[in-house]
PDB file of C-alpha atoms and ligand atoms in Angstrom:
ATOM      1  CA  UNK A   1      -4.142 -14.136 -21.813  1.00 43.00           C
ATOM      2  CA  UNK A   2      -7.695 -15.422 -22.326  1.00 47.00           C
ATOM      3  CA  UNK A   3      -7.560 -13.888 -25.993  1.00 50.00           C
ATOM      4  CA  UNK A   4      -4.944 -16.008 -27.055  1.00 50.00           C
ATOM      5  CA  UNK A   5      -7.073 -19.274 -27.517  1.00 50.00           C
ATOM      6  CA  UNK A   6      -9.623 -17.471 -30.207  1.00 49.00           C
ATOM      7  CA  UNK A   7      -9.307 -18.077 -33.526  1.00 50.00           C
ATOM      8  CA  UNK A   8     -10.600 -16.268 -36.703  1.00 46.00           C
ATOM      9  CA  UNK A   9      -9.570 -12.886 -35.230  1.00 50.00           C
ATOM     10  CA  UNK A  10      -8.667 -10.249 -37.279  1.00 56.00           C
ATOM     11  CA  UNK A  11      -4.750  -9.474 -37.032  1.00 56.00           C
ATOM     12  CA  UNK A  12      -4.273  -6.810 -34.665  1.00 83.00           C
ATOM     13  CA  UNK A  13      -6.990  -7.712 -32.316  1.00 85.00           C
ATOM     14  CA  UNK A  14      -4.617  -9.607 -30.172  1.00 87.00           C
ATOM     15  CA  UNK A  15      -2.658  -6.192 -29.626  1.00 88.00           C
ATOM     16  CA  UNK A  16      -5.611  -4.432 -29.130  1.00 92.00           C
ATOM     17  CA  UNK A  17      -6.487  -6.646 -26.402  1.00 94.00           C
ATOM     18  CA  UNK A  18      -3.372  -6.266 -24.767  1.00 96.00           C
ATOM     19  CA  UNK A  19      -3.383  -2.325 -25.011  1.00 97.00           C
ATOM     20  CA  UNK A  20      -5.105  -0.917 -21.739  1.00 98.00           C
ATOM     21  CA  UNK A  21      -7.876   1.665 -22.300  1.00 97.00           C
ATOM     22  CA  UNK A  22      -6.769   4.837 -24.205  1.00 97.00           C
ATOM     23  CA  UNK A  23      -3.105   3.623 -24.665  1.00 97.00           C
ATOM     24  CA  UNK A  24      -1.351   3.079 -28.269  1.00 97.00           C
ATOM     25  CA  UNK A  25       1.328   0.972 -29.021  1.00 97.00           C
ATOM     26  CA  UNK A  26       4.856   2.370 -29.898  1.00 97.00           C
ATOM     27  CA  UNK A  27       7.910   0.587 -31.621  1.00 96.00           C
ATOM     28  CA  UNK A  28      10.365   2.912 -29.836  1.00 95.00           C
ATOM     29  CA  UNK A  29      11.406   3.585 -26.284  1.00 97.00           C
ATOM     30  CA  UNK A  30      10.611   7.341 -25.333  1.00 97.00           C
ATOM     31  CA  UNK A  31      12.572   8.719 -22.557  1.00 97.00           C
ATOM     32  CA  UNK A  32      10.755  10.596 -19.913  1.00 95.00           C
ATOM     33  CA  UNK A  33      11.840  12.154 -16.797  1.00 97.00           C
ATOM     34  CA  UNK A  34      11.683  15.602 -14.829  1.00 94.00           C
ATOM     35  CA  UNK A  35      15.110  16.854 -15.025  1.00 97.00           C
ATOM     36  CA  UNK A  36      18.458  15.770 -16.581  1.00 97.00           C
ATOM     37  CA  UNK A  37      19.815  12.258 -16.381  1.00 97.00           C
ATOM     38  CA  UNK A  38      22.129  12.209 -13.036  1.00 97.00           C
ATOM     39  CA  UNK A  39      25.825  10.632 -13.537  1.00 94.00           C
ATOM     40  CA  UNK A  40      26.269   8.014 -11.133  1.00 95.00           C
ATOM     41  CA  UNK A  41      29.555   6.765 -10.358  1.00 93.00           C
ATOM     42  CA  UNK A  42      29.542   3.073  -9.545  1.00 91.00           C
ATOM     43  CA  UNK A  43      31.908   3.428  -6.608  1.00 95.00           C
ATOM     44  CA  UNK A  44      29.527   5.703  -4.919  1.00 96.00           C
ATOM     45  CA  UNK A  45      26.372   3.931  -5.705  1.00 98.00           C
ATOM     46  CA  UNK A  46      24.262   2.580  -2.743  1.00 98.00           C
ATOM     47  CA  UNK A  47      20.977   0.968  -2.559  1.00 98.00           C
ATOM     48  CA  UNK A  48      19.288   1.273   0.851  1.00 98.00           C
ATOM     49  CA  UNK A  49      16.176  -0.129   2.349  1.00 98.00           C
ATOM     50  CA  UNK A  50      14.892   2.475   4.957  1.00 98.00           C
ATOM     51  CA  UNK A  51      12.092   2.394   7.213  1.00 98.00           C
ATOM     52  CA  UNK A  52      11.225   6.297   7.587  1.00 94.00           C
ATOM     53  CA  UNK A  53      14.624   7.759   8.136  1.00 94.00           C
ATOM     54  CA  UNK A  54      16.234   4.763   9.624  1.00 98.00           C
ATOM     55  CA  UNK A  55      18.418   2.415   7.331  1.00 98.00           C
ATOM     56  CA  UNK A  56      17.845  -0.974   7.630  1.00 98.00           C
ATOM     57  CA  UNK A  57      20.097  -2.501   4.970  1.00 98.00           C
ATOM     58  CA  UNK A  58      22.423  -1.160   2.122  1.00 98.00           C
ATOM     59  CA  UNK A  59      24.258  -2.802  -0.673  1.00 98.00           C
ATOM     60  CA  UNK A  60      27.251  -1.461  -2.660  1.00 98.00           C
ATOM     61  CA  UNK A  61      27.083  -2.032  -6.513  1.00 98.00           C
ATOM     62  CA  UNK A  62      29.422  -5.164  -6.301  1.00 98.00           C
ATOM     63  CA  UNK A  63      27.331  -6.346  -3.451  1.00 98.00           C
ATOM     64  CA  UNK A  64      24.148  -5.643  -5.577  1.00 98.00           C
ATOM     65  CA  UNK A  65      25.701  -7.595  -8.669  1.00 98.00           C
ATOM     66  CA  UNK A  66      26.322 -10.783  -6.672  1.00 98.00           C
ATOM     67  CA  UNK A  67      22.361 -10.743  -5.697  1.00 98.00           C
ATOM     68  CA  UNK A  68      20.453 -13.384  -7.640  1.00 98.00           C
ATOM     69  CA  UNK A  69      18.881 -12.018 -11.104  1.00 98.00           C
ATOM     70  CA  UNK A  70      15.667 -13.127 -12.457  1.00 98.00           C
ATOM     71  CA  UNK A  71      14.538 -12.189 -16.232  1.00 98.00           C
ATOM     72  CA  UNK A  72      10.968 -10.556 -17.254  1.00 98.00           C
ATOM     73  CA  UNK A  73       9.510 -10.047 -20.366  1.00 98.00           C
ATOM     74  CA  UNK A  74       6.286  -8.120 -20.862  1.00 98.00           C
ATOM     75  CA  UNK A  75       4.189  -4.938 -21.354  1.00 98.00           C
ATOM     76  CA  UNK A  76       5.021  -1.438 -20.128  1.00 98.00           C
ATOM     77  CA  UNK A  77       2.458   1.386 -20.101  1.00 98.00           C
ATOM     78  CA  UNK A  78       3.137   5.010 -19.876  1.00 98.00           C
ATOM     79  CA  UNK A  79       0.389   7.781 -18.571  1.00 98.00           C
ATOM     80  CA  UNK A  80       1.327   9.740 -21.606  1.00 97.00           C
ATOM     81  CA  UNK A  81      -0.561   6.955 -23.489  1.00 98.00           C
ATOM     82  CA  UNK A  82       2.299   4.868 -25.074  1.00 98.00           C
ATOM     83  CA  UNK A  83       2.523   1.163 -24.463  1.00 98.00           C
ATOM     84  CA  UNK A  84       5.670  -1.002 -25.556  1.00 98.00           C
ATOM     85  CA  UNK A  85       5.245  -4.806 -25.530  1.00 98.00           C
ATOM     86  CA  UNK A  86       7.917  -7.571 -24.706  1.00 98.00           C
ATOM     87  CA  UNK A  87      10.289  -5.526 -23.267  1.00 98.00           C
ATOM     88  CA  UNK A  88      12.911  -7.779 -21.453  1.00 98.00           C
ATOM     89  CA  UNK A  89      14.548  -6.843 -18.288  1.00 98.00           C
ATOM     90  CA  UNK A  90      16.598  -8.602 -15.711  1.00 98.00           C
ATOM     91  CA  UNK A  91      17.019  -7.677 -12.245  1.00 98.00           C
ATOM     92  CA  UNK A  92      16.500  -8.599  -8.508  1.00 98.00           C
ATOM     93  CA  UNK A  93      13.214  -9.199  -7.223  1.00 98.00           C
ATOM     94  CA  UNK A  94      11.881  -7.512  -4.126  1.00 98.00           C
ATOM     95  CA  UNK A  95      11.337 -10.895  -2.768  1.00 98.00           C
ATOM     96  CA  UNK A  96      15.219 -11.618  -3.214  1.00 98.00           C
ATOM     97  CA  UNK A  97      16.050  -8.266  -1.876  1.00 98.00           C
ATOM     98  CA  UNK A  98      14.286  -8.721   1.159  1.00 98.00           C
ATOM     99  CA  UNK A  99      15.372 -12.156   1.619  1.00 98.00           C
ATOM    100  CA  UNK A 100      19.049 -11.160   1.223  1.00 98.00           C
ATOM    101  CA  UNK A 101      18.228  -8.379   4.057  1.00 98.00           C
ATOM    102  CA  UNK A 102      16.869 -10.960   6.197  1.00 98.00           C
ATOM    103  CA  UNK A 103      14.018  -8.798   6.446  1.00 97.00           C
ATOM    104  CA  UNK A 104      10.044  -8.595   6.063  1.00 97.00           C
ATOM    105  CA  UNK A 105       8.406  -5.352   4.953  1.00 98.00           C
ATOM    106  CA  UNK A 106       7.990  -3.464   8.071  1.00 98.00           C
ATOM    107  CA  UNK A 107       4.999  -1.694   6.690  1.00 98.00           C
ATOM    108  CA  UNK A 108       2.616  -1.928   3.984  1.00 98.00           C
ATOM    109  CA  UNK A 109       3.561   1.068   1.758  1.00 98.00           C
ATOM    110  CA  UNK A 110       6.770   2.491   0.414  1.00 98.00           C
ATOM    111  CA  UNK A 111       8.563   5.114  -1.546  1.00 98.00           C
ATOM    112  CA  UNK A 112      10.968   4.437  -4.173  1.00 99.00           C
ATOM    113  CA  UNK A 113      13.728   7.046  -4.393  1.00 98.00           C
ATOM    114  CA  UNK A 114      15.648   8.161  -7.192  1.00 98.00           C
ATOM    115  CA  UNK A 115      19.038   9.787  -7.288  1.00 98.00           C
ATOM    116  CA  UNK A 116      17.492  12.777  -9.063  1.00 97.00           C
ATOM    117  CA  UNK A 117      15.280  13.148  -5.936  1.00 96.00           C
ATOM    118  CA  UNK A 118      12.295  11.642  -7.479  1.00 98.00           C
ATOM    119  CA  UNK A 119       9.799   9.564  -5.620  1.00 98.00           C
ATOM    120  CA  UNK A 120       6.912   7.646  -6.134  1.00 98.00           C
ATOM    121  CA  UNK A 121       4.640   5.441  -3.651  1.00 99.00           C
ATOM    122  CA  UNK A 122       3.803   2.004  -4.276  1.00 98.00           C
ATOM    123  CA  UNK A 123       2.093  -0.598  -1.736  1.00 98.00           C
ATOM    124  CA  UNK A 124       4.522  -3.273  -0.433  1.00 98.00           C
ATOM    125  CA  UNK A 125       1.913  -6.004  -1.919  1.00 98.00           C
ATOM    126  CA  UNK A 126       2.309  -4.505  -5.479  1.00 98.00           C
ATOM    127  CA  UNK A 127       6.059  -5.261  -5.398  1.00 98.00           C
ATOM    128  CA  UNK A 128       6.442  -8.791  -3.611  1.00 98.00           C
ATOM    129  CA  UNK A 129       5.209 -12.167  -4.908  1.00 98.00           C
ATOM    130  CA  UNK A 130       7.442 -11.422  -8.318  1.00 98.00           C
ATOM    131  CA  UNK A 131       5.739  -8.552  -9.491  1.00 98.00           C
ATOM    132  CA  UNK A 132       8.613  -6.121  -9.268  1.00 98.00           C
ATOM    133  CA  UNK A 133      12.173  -5.933  -9.454  1.00 99.00           C
ATOM    134  CA  UNK A 134      15.221  -3.363  -9.172  1.00 99.00           C
ATOM    135  CA  UNK A 135      16.145  -3.988 -12.795  1.00 98.00           C
ATOM    136  CA  UNK A 136      19.796  -3.521 -14.057  1.00 98.00           C
ATOM    137  CA  UNK A 137      19.614  -5.198 -17.593  1.00 98.00           C
ATOM    138  CA  UNK A 138      17.373  -4.197 -20.495  1.00 98.00           C
ATOM    139  CA  UNK A 139      17.620  -6.332 -23.857  1.00 98.00           C
ATOM    140  CA  UNK A 140      20.325  -8.289 -22.219  1.00 98.00           C
ATOM    141  CA  UNK A 141      22.719  -5.157 -21.477  1.00 98.00           C
ATOM    142  CA  UNK A 142      23.286  -2.823 -18.830  1.00 98.00           C
ATOM    143  CA  UNK A 143      20.114  -0.256 -18.561  1.00 98.00           C
ATOM    144  CA  UNK A 144      21.505   3.036 -20.365  1.00 98.00           C
ATOM    145  CA  UNK A 145      21.791   6.019 -18.271  1.00 98.00           C
ATOM    146  CA  UNK A 146      18.438   7.546 -20.134  1.00 98.00           C
ATOM    147  CA  UNK A 147      16.407   4.548 -18.895  1.00 98.00           C
ATOM    148  CA  UNK A 148      17.533   4.793 -15.451  1.00 98.00           C
ATOM    149  CA  UNK A 149      20.938   2.693 -15.185  1.00 98.00           C
ATOM    150  CA  UNK A 150      22.470   1.475 -13.154  1.00 98.00           C
ATOM    151  CA  UNK A 151      19.514   0.307 -11.551  1.00 98.00           C
ATOM    152  CA  UNK A 152      15.767   1.235 -11.858  1.00 98.00           C
ATOM    153  CA  UNK A 153      12.451  -0.079 -10.171  1.00 99.00           C
ATOM    154  CA  UNK A 154      10.416  -2.220 -12.628  1.00 99.00           C
ATOM    155  CA  UNK A 155       6.427  -2.288 -11.705  1.00 99.00           C
ATOM    156  CA  UNK A 156       5.134  -3.365 -14.879  1.00 98.00           C
ATOM    157  CA  UNK A 157       1.340  -3.702 -13.998  1.00 98.00           C
ATOM    158  CA  UNK A 158       1.403   0.033 -12.857  1.00 98.00           C
ATOM    159  CA  UNK A 159       1.863   3.143 -15.120  1.00 98.00           C
ATOM    160  CA  UNK A 160       5.370   3.363 -15.936  1.00 98.00           C
ATOM    161  CA  UNK A 161       5.738   6.621 -13.791  1.00 98.00           C
ATOM    162  CA  UNK A 162       6.001   3.945 -10.776  1.00 98.00           C
ATOM    163  CA  UNK A 163       8.918   2.617 -12.287  1.00 98.00           C
ATOM    164  CA  UNK A 164      11.574   5.120 -10.471  1.00 98.00           C
ATOM    165  CA  UNK A 165      14.465   5.154 -12.726  1.00 98.00           C
ATOM    166  CA  UNK A 166      18.413   5.686 -10.856  1.00 98.00           C
ATOM    167  CA  UNK A 167      16.844   4.023  -8.025  1.00 98.00           C
ATOM    168  CA  UNK A 168      18.478   4.838  -4.781  1.00 98.00           C
ATOM    169  CA  UNK A 169      16.474   2.986  -2.390  1.00 98.00           C
ATOM    170  CA  UNK A 170      13.015   2.211  -0.961  1.00 98.00           C
ATOM    171  CA  UNK A 171      11.600   4.013   2.139  1.00 98.00           C
ATOM    172  CA  UNK A 172       8.971   1.939   4.064  1.00 98.00           C
ATOM    173  CA  UNK A 173       6.125   4.390   5.107  1.00 98.00           C
ATOM    174  CA  UNK A 174       3.340   4.036   7.749  1.00 98.00           C
ATOM    175  CA  UNK A 175       1.062   5.428   5.468  1.00 98.00           C
ATOM    176  CA  UNK A 176       0.572   5.756   1.875  1.00 98.00           C
ATOM    177  CA  UNK A 177       2.264   8.951   0.879  1.00 98.00           C
ATOM    178  CA  UNK A 178       2.365  10.377  -2.469  1.00 98.00           C
ATOM    179  CA  UNK A 179       5.562  10.976  -4.196  1.00 98.00           C
ATOM    180  CA  UNK A 180       6.389  13.462  -7.028  1.00 98.00           C
ATOM    181  CA  UNK A 181       3.819  13.050  -9.485  1.00 98.00           C
ATOM    182  CA  UNK A 182       1.055  12.035  -6.849  1.00 98.00           C
ATOM    183  CA  UNK A 183       1.333  15.129  -5.014  1.00 98.00           C
ATOM    184  CA  UNK A 184       0.864  16.714  -8.643  1.00 98.00           C
ATOM    185  CA  UNK A 185      -2.407  15.365  -9.300  1.00 98.00           C
ATOM    186  CA  UNK A 186      -1.496  11.904 -10.698  1.00 98.00           C
ATOM    187  CA  UNK A 187      -3.115   8.749  -9.155  1.00 98.00           C
ATOM    188  CA  UNK A 188      -2.172   7.302  -5.946  1.00 98.00           C
ATOM    189  CA  UNK A 189      -2.251   3.725  -7.295  1.00 98.00           C
ATOM    190  CA  UNK A 190      -2.081   3.966 -11.222  1.00 98.00           C
ATOM    191  CA  UNK A 191      -3.364   0.761 -12.594  1.00 98.00           C
ATOM    192  CA  UNK A 192      -3.653   1.238 -16.367  1.00 98.00           C
ATOM    193  CA  UNK A 193      -6.471  -1.326 -16.877  1.00 98.00           C
ATOM    194  CA  UNK A 194      -8.696   0.885 -14.680  1.00 98.00           C
ATOM    195  CA  UNK A 195      -7.044   4.056 -16.223  1.00 98.00           C
ATOM    196  CA  UNK A 196      -6.032   5.525 -12.980  1.00 98.00           C
ATOM    197  CA  UNK A 197      -4.252   8.608 -14.523  1.00 98.00           C
ATOM    198  CA  UNK A 198      -5.253  11.358 -12.280  1.00 98.00           C
ATOM    199  CA  UNK A 199      -6.461  11.901  -8.855  1.00 97.00           C
ATOM    200  CA  UNK A 200     -10.148  10.869  -8.557  1.00 95.00           C
ATOM    201  CA  UNK A 201      -9.884   8.391 -11.641  1.00 96.00           C
TER     202      UNK A 201
HETATM  203  N1  MTE B 301      14.155   8.835 -10.858  1.00 61.08           N
HETATM  204  C1  MTE B 301      12.931   9.340 -12.046  1.00 61.08           C
HETATM  205  N2  MTE B 301      12.451   8.116 -12.425  1.00 61.08           N
HETATM  206  C2  MTE B 301      11.350   8.125 -13.020  1.00 61.08           C
HETATM  207  C3  MTE B 301      11.038   9.385 -13.651  1.00 61.08           C
HETATM  208  C4  MTE B 301      11.909  10.572 -13.159  1.00 61.08           C
HETATM  209  O1  MTE B 301      11.536  11.498 -13.729  1.00 61.08           O
HETATM  210  N3  MTE B 301      12.766  10.109 -12.193  1.00 61.08           N
HETATM  211  N4  MTE B 301       9.872   9.509 -14.761  1.00 61.08           N
HETATM  212  C5  MTE B 301       9.486   8.413 -14.764  1.00 61.08           C
HETATM  213  C6  MTE B 301       8.117   8.829 -15.691  1.00 61.08           C
HETATM  214  S1  MTE B 301       6.951   9.984 -15.629  1.00 61.08           S
HETATM  215  C7  MTE B 301       8.245   7.668 -16.854  1.00 61.08           C
HETATM  216  S2  MTE B 301       7.133   7.712 -17.884  1.00 61.08           S
HETATM  217  C8  MTE B 301       9.291   6.576 -16.733  1.00 61.08           C
HETATM  218  C9  MTE B 301      10.029   6.891 -18.222  1.00 61.08           C
HETATM  219  O2  MTE B 301      10.979   5.881 -18.230  1.00 61.08           O
HETATM  220  P1  MTE B 301      11.714   5.824 -19.670  1.00 61.08           P
HETATM  221  O3  MTE B 301      12.588   7.128 -19.813  1.00 61.08           O
HETATM  222  O4  MTE B 301      12.687   4.533 -19.430  1.00 61.08           O
HETATM  223  O5  MTE B 301      10.920   5.316 -20.781  1.00 61.08           O
HETATM  224  O6  MTE B 301      10.067   6.737 -15.647  1.00 61.08           O
HETATM  225  C10 MTE B 301       9.624   7.255 -14.551  1.00 61.08           C
HETATM  226  N5  MTE B 301      10.612   6.938 -13.676  1.00 61.08           N
HETATM  227 MO1   MO B 302       5.450   9.293 -17.407  1.00 61.08          MO
END
């Protein structure tokens, strides 16, 4: 970050520079979701890429666990205004997923879909190029059910509602279709640095 090279700044300025507008720093890890934590049986777990309703590629849990995993450590920002620094995740990047499927993304948009029927839209360009992963580890351990285990999307440069928990798949769409929160007044893109919380921000 640009501010790292400055000297003589008050302690706390570095933290302030890492906080997007309107956010505060928290040390704990709040749990936010629309309903109860779904019970997911690893034997029945599938992760599927679809184009509209057409399945393109599906992985079982052992197949998914055999994919290459990458680490990512950094900051996350929830639209309810908490941010958490230096969160450590590990998972399969969307680039590695597409490579394993032998696919190029068929459209420019998609909906991430959770096992709780939660959906959220993300442009494909925000998931590729190492910008996002299907995370299966947090702090070196399997992600707990409350935080979206066994597998959740992690798109850390957008508000955390874009990081769908209990991820069931990614559905490529022709147009940018709103998901659960986007159809209820939340921003279609959700950039914390531009404070895109609600429609029209
Ligand atoms: N499947 C699913 N994913 C979800 C949600 C949800 O209700 N269902 N809530 C979203 C919201 S609003 C936030 S802020 C984050 C919270 O993630 P956490 O509980 O791990 O902090 O998950 C997001 N992903
Ligand atoms: Mo949220």
